[in-house]
């Protein structure tokens, strides 16, 4: 969020899933694999002192979603789409992260 430069957040709810789409006008993510590492952050010390920039946002979204797609272009922004299925039979992942959150 600290680099977003504004954007939109929308969601679609159907009987079997929730789809979340976040689009920003930030600088883009130059290295998605690096950004997905827990603890990695480009936040300044000032932002970290406010409680942001722990480097857990993207890993936590991936852990708690059934699907997650990141479309990014350096200099143009990022679109993140995450889907959470309501039916356990339709989950594509083990659901381990969501099960822990539900307990």
Coordinates of C-alpha atoms in Angstrom, one line a residue, residues 3-8 23-28 75-78:
X3 CA 3.9 2.5 -2.9
X4 CA 0.4 2.1 -4.5
X5 CA -0.1 5.7 -5.7
X6 CA -3.9 5.2 -5.5
X7 CA -6.0 2.6 -7.2
X8 CA -9.1 0.4 -6.9
X23 CA -5.2 -2.5 -9.0
X24 CA -2.7 0.3 -8.3
X25 CA -0.8 3.1 -10.1
X26 CA 2.4 2.5 -8.2
X27 CA 5.9 1.8 -9.5
X28 CA 5.2 -1.9 -10.2
X75 CA 6.6 2.1 -14.0
X76 CA 2.9 1.3 -14.7
X77 CA 1.5 -0.4 -11.6
X78 CA 0.2 -3.8 -10.4

